[in-house]
PDB file of C-alpha atoms in Angstrom:
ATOM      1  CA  UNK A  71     -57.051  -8.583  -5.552  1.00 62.00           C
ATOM      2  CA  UNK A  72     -53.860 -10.209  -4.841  1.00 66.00           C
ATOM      3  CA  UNK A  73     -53.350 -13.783  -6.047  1.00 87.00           C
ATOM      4  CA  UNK A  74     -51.257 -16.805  -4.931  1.00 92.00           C
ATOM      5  CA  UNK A  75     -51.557 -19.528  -7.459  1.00 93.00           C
ATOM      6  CA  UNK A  76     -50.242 -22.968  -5.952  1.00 95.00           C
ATOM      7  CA  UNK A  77     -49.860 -26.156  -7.763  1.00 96.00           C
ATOM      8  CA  UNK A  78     -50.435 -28.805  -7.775  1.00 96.00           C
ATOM      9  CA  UNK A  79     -53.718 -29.087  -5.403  1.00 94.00           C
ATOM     10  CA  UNK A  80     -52.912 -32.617  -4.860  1.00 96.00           C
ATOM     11  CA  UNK A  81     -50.274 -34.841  -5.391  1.00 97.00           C
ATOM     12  CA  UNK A  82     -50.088 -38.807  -4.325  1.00 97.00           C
ATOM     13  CA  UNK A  83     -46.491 -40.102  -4.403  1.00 96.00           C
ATOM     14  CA  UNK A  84     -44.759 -43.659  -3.904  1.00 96.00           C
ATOM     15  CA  UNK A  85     -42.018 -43.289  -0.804  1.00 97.00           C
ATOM     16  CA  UNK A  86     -38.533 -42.437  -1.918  1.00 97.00           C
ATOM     17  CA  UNK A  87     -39.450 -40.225  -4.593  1.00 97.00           C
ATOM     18  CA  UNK A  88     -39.057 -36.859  -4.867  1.00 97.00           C
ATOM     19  CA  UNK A  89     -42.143 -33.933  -5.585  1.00 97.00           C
ATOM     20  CA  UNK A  90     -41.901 -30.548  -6.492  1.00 97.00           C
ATOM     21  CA  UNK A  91     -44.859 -27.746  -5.163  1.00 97.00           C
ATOM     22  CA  UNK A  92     -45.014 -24.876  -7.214  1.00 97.00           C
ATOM     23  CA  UNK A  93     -45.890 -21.271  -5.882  1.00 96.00           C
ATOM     24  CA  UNK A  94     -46.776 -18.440  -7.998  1.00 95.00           C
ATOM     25  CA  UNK A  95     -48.097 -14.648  -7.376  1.00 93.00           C
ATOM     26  CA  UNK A  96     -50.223 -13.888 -10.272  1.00 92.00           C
ATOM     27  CA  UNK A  97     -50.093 -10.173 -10.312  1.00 88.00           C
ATOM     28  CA  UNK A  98     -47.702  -8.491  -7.758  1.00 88.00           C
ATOM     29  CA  UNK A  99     -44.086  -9.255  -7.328  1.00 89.00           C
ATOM     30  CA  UNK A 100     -43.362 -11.051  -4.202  1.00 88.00           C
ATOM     31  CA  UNK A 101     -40.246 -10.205  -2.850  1.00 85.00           C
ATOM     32  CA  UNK A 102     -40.772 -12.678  -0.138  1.00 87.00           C
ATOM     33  CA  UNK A 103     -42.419 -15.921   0.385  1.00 91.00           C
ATOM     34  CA  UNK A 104     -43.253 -18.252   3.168  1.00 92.00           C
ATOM     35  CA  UNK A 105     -43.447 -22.104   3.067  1.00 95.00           C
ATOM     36  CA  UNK A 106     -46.031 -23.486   6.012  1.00 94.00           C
ATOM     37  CA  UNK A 107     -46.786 -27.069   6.824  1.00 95.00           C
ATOM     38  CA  UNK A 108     -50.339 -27.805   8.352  1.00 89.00           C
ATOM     39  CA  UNK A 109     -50.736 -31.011  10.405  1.00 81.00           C
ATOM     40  CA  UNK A 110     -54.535 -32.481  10.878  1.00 76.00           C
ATOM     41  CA  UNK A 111     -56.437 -30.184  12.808  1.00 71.00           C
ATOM     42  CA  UNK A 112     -53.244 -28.170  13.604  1.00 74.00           C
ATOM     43  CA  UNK A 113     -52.277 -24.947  12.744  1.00 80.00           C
ATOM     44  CA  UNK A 114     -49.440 -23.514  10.675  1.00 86.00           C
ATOM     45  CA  UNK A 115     -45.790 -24.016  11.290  1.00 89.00           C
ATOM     46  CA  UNK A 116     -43.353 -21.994   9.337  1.00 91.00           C
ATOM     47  CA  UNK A 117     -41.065 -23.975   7.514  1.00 95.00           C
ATOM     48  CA  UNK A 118     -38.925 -21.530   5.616  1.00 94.00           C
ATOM     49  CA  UNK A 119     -38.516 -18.206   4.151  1.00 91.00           C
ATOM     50  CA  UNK A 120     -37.662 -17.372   1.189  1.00 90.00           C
ATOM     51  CA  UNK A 121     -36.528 -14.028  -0.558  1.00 85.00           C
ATOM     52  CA  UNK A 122     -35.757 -13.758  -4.259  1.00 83.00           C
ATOM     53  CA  UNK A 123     -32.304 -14.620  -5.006  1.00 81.00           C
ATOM     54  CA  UNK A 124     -31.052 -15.905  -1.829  1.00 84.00           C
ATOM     55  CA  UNK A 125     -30.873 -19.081  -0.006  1.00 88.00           C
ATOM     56  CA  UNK A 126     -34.127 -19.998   1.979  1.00 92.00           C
ATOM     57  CA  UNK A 127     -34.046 -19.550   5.741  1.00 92.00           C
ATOM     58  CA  UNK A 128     -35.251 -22.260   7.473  1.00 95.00           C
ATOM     59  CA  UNK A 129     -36.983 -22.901  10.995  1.00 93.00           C
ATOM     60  CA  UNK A 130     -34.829 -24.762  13.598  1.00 92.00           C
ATOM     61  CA  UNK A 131     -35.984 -28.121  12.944  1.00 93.00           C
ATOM     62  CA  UNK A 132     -36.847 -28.080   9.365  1.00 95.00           C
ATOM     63  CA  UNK A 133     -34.260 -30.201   7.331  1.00 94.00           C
ATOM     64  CA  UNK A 134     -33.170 -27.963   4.535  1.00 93.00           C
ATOM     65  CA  UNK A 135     -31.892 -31.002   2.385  1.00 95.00           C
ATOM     66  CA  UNK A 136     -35.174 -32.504   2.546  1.00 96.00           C
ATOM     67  CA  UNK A 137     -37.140 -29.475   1.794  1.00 97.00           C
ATOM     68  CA  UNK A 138     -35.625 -27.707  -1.049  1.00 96.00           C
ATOM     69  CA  UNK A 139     -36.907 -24.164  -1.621  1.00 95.00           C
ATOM     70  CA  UNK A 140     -36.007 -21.973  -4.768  1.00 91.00           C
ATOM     71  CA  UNK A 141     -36.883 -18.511  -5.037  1.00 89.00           C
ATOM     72  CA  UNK A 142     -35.738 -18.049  -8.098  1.00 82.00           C
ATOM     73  CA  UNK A 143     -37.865 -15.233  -9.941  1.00 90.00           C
ATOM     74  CA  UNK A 144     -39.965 -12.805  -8.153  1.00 90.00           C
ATOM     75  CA  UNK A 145     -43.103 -14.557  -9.171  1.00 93.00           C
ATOM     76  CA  UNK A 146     -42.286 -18.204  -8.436  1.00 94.00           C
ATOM     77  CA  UNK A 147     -41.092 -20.523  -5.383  1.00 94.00           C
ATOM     78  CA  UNK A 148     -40.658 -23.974  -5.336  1.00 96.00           C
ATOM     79  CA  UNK A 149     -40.968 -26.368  -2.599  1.00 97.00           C
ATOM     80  CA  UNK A 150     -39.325 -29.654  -3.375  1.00 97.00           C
ATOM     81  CA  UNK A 151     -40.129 -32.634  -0.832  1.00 97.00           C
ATOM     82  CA  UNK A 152     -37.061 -35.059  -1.307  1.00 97.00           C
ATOM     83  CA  UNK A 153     -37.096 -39.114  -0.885  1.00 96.00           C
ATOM     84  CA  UNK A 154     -40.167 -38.658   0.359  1.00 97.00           C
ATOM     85  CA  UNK A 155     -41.487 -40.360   3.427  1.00 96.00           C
ATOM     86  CA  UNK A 156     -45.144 -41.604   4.845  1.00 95.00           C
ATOM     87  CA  UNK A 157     -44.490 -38.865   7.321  1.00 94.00           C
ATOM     88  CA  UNK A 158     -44.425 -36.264   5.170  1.00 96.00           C
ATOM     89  CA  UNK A 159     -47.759 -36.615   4.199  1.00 95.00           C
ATOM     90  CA  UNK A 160     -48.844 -33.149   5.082  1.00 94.00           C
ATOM     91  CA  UNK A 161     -50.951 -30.027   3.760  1.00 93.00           C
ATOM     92  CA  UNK A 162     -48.389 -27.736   2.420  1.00 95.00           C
ATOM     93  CA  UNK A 163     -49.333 -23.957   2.150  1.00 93.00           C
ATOM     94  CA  UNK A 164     -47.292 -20.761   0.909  1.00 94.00           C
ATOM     95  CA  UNK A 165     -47.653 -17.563   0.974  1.00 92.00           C
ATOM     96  CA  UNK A 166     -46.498 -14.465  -0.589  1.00 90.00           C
ATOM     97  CA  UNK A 167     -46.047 -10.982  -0.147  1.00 85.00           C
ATOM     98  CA  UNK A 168     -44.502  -7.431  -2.219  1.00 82.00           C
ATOM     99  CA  UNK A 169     -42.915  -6.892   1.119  1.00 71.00           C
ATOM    100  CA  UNK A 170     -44.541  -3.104   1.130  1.00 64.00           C
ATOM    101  CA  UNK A 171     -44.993  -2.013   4.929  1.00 60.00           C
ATOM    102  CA  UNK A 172     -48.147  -3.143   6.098  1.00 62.00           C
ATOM    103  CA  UNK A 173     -48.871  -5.114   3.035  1.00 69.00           C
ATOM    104  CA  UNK A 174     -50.591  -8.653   4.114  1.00 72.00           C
ATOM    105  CA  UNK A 175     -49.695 -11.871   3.172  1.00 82.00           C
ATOM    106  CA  UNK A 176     -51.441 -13.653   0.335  1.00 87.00           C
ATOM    107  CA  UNK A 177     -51.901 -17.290   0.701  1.00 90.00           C
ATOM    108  CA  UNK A 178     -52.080 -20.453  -2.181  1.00 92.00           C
ATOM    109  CA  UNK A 179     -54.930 -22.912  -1.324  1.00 90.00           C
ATOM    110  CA  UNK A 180     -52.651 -25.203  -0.259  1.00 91.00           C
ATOM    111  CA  UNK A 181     -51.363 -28.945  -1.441  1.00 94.00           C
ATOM    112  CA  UNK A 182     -52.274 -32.051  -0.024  1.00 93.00           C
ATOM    113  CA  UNK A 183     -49.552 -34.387  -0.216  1.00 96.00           C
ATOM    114  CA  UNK A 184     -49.671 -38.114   0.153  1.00 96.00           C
ATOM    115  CA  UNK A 185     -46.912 -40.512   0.513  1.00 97.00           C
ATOM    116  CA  UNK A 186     -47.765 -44.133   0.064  1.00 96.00           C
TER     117      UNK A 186
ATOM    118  CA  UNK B 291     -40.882 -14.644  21.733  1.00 80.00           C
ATOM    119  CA  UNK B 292     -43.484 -14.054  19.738  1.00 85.00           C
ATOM    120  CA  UNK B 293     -46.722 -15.752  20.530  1.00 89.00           C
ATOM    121  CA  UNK B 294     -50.721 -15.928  19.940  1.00 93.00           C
ATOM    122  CA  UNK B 295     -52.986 -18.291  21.929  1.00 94.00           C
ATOM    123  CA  UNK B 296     -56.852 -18.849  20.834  1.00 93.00           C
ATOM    124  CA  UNK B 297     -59.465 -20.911  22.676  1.00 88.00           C
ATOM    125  CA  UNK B 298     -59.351 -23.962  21.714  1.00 84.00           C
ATOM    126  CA  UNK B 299     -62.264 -25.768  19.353  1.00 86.00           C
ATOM    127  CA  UNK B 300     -64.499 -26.898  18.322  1.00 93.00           C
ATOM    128  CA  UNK B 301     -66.726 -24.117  18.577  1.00 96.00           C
ATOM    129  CA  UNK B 302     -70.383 -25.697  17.856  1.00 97.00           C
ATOM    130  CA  UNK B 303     -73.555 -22.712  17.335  1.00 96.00           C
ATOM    131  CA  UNK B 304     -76.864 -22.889  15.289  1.00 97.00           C
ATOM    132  CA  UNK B 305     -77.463 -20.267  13.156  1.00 97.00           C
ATOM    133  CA  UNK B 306     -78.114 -16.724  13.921  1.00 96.00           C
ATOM    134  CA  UNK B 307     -75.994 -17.244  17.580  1.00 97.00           C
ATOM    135  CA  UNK B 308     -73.270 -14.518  18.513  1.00 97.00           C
ATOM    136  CA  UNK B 309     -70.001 -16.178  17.947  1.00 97.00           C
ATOM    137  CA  UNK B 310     -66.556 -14.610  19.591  1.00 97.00           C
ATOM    138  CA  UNK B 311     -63.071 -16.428  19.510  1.00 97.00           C
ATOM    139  CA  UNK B 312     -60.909 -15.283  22.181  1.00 97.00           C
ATOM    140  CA  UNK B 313     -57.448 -14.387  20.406  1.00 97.00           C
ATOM    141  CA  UNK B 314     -54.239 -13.120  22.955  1.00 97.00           C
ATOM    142  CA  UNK B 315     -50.780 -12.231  21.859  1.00 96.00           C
ATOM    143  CA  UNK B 316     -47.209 -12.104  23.245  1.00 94.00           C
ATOM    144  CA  UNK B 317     -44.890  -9.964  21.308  1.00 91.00           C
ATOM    145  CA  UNK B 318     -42.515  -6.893  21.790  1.00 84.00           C
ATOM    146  CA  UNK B 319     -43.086  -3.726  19.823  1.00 82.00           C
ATOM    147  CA  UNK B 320     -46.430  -2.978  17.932  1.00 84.00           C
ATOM    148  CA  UNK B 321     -47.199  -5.858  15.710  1.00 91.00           C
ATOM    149  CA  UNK B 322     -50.072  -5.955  13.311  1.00 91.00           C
ATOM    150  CA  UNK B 323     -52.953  -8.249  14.149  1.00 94.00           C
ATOM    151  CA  UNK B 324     -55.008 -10.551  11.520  1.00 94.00           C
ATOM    152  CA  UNK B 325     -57.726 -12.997  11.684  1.00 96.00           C
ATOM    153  CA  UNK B 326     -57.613 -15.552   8.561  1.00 94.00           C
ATOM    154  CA  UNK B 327     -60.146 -18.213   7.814  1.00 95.00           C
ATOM    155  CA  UNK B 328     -59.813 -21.692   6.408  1.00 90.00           C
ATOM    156  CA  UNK B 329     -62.583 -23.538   4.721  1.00 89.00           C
ATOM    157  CA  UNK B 330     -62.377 -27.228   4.168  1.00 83.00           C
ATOM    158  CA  UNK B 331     -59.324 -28.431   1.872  1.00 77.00           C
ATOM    159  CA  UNK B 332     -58.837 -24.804   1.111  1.00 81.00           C
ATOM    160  CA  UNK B 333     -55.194 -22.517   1.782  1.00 81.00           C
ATOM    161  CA  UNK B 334     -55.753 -19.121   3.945  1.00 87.00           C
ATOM    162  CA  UNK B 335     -57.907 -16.368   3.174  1.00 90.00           C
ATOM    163  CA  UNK B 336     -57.309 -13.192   4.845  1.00 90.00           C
ATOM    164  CA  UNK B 337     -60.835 -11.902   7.186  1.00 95.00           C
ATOM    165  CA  UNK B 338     -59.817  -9.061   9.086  1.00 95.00           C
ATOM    166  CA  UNK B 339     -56.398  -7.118  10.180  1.00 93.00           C
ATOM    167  CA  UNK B 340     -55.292  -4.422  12.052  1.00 94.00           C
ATOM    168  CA  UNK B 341     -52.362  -2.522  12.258  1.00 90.00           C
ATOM    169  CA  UNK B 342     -52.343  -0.715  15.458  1.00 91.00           C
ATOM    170  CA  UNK B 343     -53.986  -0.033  18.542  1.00 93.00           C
ATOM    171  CA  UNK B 344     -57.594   0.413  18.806  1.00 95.00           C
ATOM    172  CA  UNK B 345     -58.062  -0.013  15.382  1.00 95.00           C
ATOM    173  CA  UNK B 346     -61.360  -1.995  14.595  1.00 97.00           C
ATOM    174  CA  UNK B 347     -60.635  -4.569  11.474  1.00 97.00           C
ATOM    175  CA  UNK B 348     -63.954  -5.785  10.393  1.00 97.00           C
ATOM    176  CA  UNK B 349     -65.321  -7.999   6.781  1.00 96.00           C
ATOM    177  CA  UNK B 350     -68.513 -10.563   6.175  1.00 95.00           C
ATOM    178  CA  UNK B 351     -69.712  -9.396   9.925  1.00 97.00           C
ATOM    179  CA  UNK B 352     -67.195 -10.038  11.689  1.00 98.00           C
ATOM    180  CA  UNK B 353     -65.189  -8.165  13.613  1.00 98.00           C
ATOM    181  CA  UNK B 354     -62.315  -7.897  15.857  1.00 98.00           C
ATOM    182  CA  UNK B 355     -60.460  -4.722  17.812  1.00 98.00           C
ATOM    183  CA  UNK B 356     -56.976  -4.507  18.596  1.00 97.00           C
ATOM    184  CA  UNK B 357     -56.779  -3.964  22.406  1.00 96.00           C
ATOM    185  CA  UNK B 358     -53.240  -3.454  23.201  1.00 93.00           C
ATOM    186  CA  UNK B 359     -54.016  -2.587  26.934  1.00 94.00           C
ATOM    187  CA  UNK B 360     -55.319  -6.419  27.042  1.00 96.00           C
ATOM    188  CA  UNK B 361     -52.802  -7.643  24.415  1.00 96.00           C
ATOM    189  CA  UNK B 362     -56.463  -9.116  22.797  1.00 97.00           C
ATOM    190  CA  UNK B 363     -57.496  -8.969  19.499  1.00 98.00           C
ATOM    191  CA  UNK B 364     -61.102 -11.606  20.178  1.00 98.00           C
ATOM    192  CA  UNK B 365     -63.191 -12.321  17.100  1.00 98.00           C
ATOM    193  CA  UNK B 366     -67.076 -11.864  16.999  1.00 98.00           C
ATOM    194  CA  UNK B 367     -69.806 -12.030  14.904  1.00 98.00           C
ATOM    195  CA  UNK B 368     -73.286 -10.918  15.737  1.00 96.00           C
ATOM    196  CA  UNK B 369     -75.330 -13.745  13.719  1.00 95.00           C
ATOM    197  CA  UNK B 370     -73.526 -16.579  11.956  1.00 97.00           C
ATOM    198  CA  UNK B 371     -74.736 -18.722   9.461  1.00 97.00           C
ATOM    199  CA  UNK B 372     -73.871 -22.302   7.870  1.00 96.00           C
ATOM    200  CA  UNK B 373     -71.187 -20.591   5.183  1.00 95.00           C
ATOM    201  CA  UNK B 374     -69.208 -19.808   8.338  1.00 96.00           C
ATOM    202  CA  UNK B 375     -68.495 -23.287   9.489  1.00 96.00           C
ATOM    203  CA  UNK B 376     -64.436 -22.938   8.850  1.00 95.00           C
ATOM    204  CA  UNK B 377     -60.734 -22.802  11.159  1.00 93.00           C
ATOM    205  CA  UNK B 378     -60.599 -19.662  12.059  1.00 96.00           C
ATOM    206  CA  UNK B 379     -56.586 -18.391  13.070  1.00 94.00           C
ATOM    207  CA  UNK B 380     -55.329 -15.351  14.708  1.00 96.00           C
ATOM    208  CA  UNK B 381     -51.887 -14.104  13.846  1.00 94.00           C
ATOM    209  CA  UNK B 382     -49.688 -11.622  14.436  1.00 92.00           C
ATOM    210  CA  UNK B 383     -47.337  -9.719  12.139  1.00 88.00           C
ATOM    211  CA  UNK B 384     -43.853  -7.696  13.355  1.00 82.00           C
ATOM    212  CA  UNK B 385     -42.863  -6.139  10.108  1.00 68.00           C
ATOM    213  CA  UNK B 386     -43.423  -5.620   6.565  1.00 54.00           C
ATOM    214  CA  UNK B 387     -41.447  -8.713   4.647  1.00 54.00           C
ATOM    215  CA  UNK B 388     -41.878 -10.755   8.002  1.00 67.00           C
ATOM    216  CA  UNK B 389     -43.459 -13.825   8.959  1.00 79.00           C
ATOM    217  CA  UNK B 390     -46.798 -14.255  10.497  1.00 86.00           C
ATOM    218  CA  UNK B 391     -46.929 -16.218  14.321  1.00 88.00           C
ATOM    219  CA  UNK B 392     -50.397 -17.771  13.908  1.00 91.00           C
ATOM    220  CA  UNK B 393     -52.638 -19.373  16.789  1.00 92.00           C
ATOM    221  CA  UNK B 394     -53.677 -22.984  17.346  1.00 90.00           C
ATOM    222  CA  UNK B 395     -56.778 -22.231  15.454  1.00 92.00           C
ATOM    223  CA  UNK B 396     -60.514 -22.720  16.278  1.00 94.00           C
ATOM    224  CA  UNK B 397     -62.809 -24.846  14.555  1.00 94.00           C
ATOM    225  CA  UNK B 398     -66.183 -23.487  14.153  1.00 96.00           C
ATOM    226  CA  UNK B 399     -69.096 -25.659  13.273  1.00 96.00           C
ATOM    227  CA  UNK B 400     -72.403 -23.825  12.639  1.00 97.00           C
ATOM    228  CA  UNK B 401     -75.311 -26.077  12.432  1.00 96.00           C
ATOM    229  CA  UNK B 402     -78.616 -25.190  10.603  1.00 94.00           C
TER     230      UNK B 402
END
């Protein structure tokens, strides 16, 4: 089946600094991704979207110069988290789809990221 | 706009009890309807969909029917064991290419 590889699977960072979360379909080419952020216990809120090629499209409320997304190949997205903050300690998720009608969503497992 | 409320968790059973998540939606037009699960420290994994009415999605037992007269698409599973102890989230889906409107999720604890 269908896989979303995401990397890395953890990632600790000191505030201020800047992390990059990689997001890969393994064997289909995703025309499309999503970028979701998962608070404790809470469910998914969609932070962006992001089609090959183009800029991102981003959820009222998400700052787009704090979360840089590149879609730059149809295999890979990148998330980058910018001067990072103790707040945006979060579980980061994306997922991916060939954008066929019908076609589901695949999902990464996800990165935990810690800002000390 | 688009919406999808679930009943709240946590959800605690012993094994072998009949489990069913109440799922509703909100949306125009004739969206496709999913049920993904979430084990500990792990990303989304697809259970179930379907992709219009009366359709019956069903994997590992469980199952769920899109009820469009009810705008309900409610989880269950006839005997659930440890392995199921996960966040279970409803979703719904518009279009090909477009993004999914998931639930609160439930928590589901199944104790031995």
């Amino acid at each position: 089946g269908a896989v979303v590889s995401q990397h890395p699977s953890r990632v600790i960072c000191k505030s201020g600094t800047s992390v990059k979360i990689e997001c890969r379909s393994l064997d289909f080419q995703a025309t499309t991704m999503f970028w979701y952020r998962q608070f404790p216990k809470k469910s998914l809120m969609l932070m962006a979207t992001s089609n090959e090629g183009s800029k991102a499209t981003y959820e009222q409320g998400v700052e787009k110069d704090k979360f840089l997304i590149n879609h730059a190949s149809l295999t890979l997205s990148t998330l980058t988290v910018t001067s990072a903050h103790p707040e945006d300690s979060s579980f980061y998720i994306c997922s991916a789809t060939p954008g066929q009608y019908n076609s589901p969503l695949h999902f990464g497992n996800g990165t935990r990221l810690t800002v000390t | 706009g688009d919406s999808v409320t679930q009943m709240e968790g946590p959800v605690t059973l012993s094994e072998e009890a009949f489990l069913t998540i109440n799922c509703t939606y909100t949306a125009t037009g004739y969206p496709s309807l999913f049920w993904y699960v979430q084990y500990p420290g792990e990303g989304l994994q697809l259970l179930l969909k379907a992709t219009k009415a009366d359709d019956k999605g069903s994997n590992k037992g469980f199952e769920a029917t899109y009820r469009k007269e009810t705008t309900s698409f409610h989880l269950e599973k006839g005997s659930v064991q440890v392995s199921d102890s996960a966040v279970y989230f409803c979703a719904l889906r518009k279009a090909a290419g477009n993004k999914l409107t998931f639930g609160g999720g439930t928590r589901v604890l199944v104790k031995p």
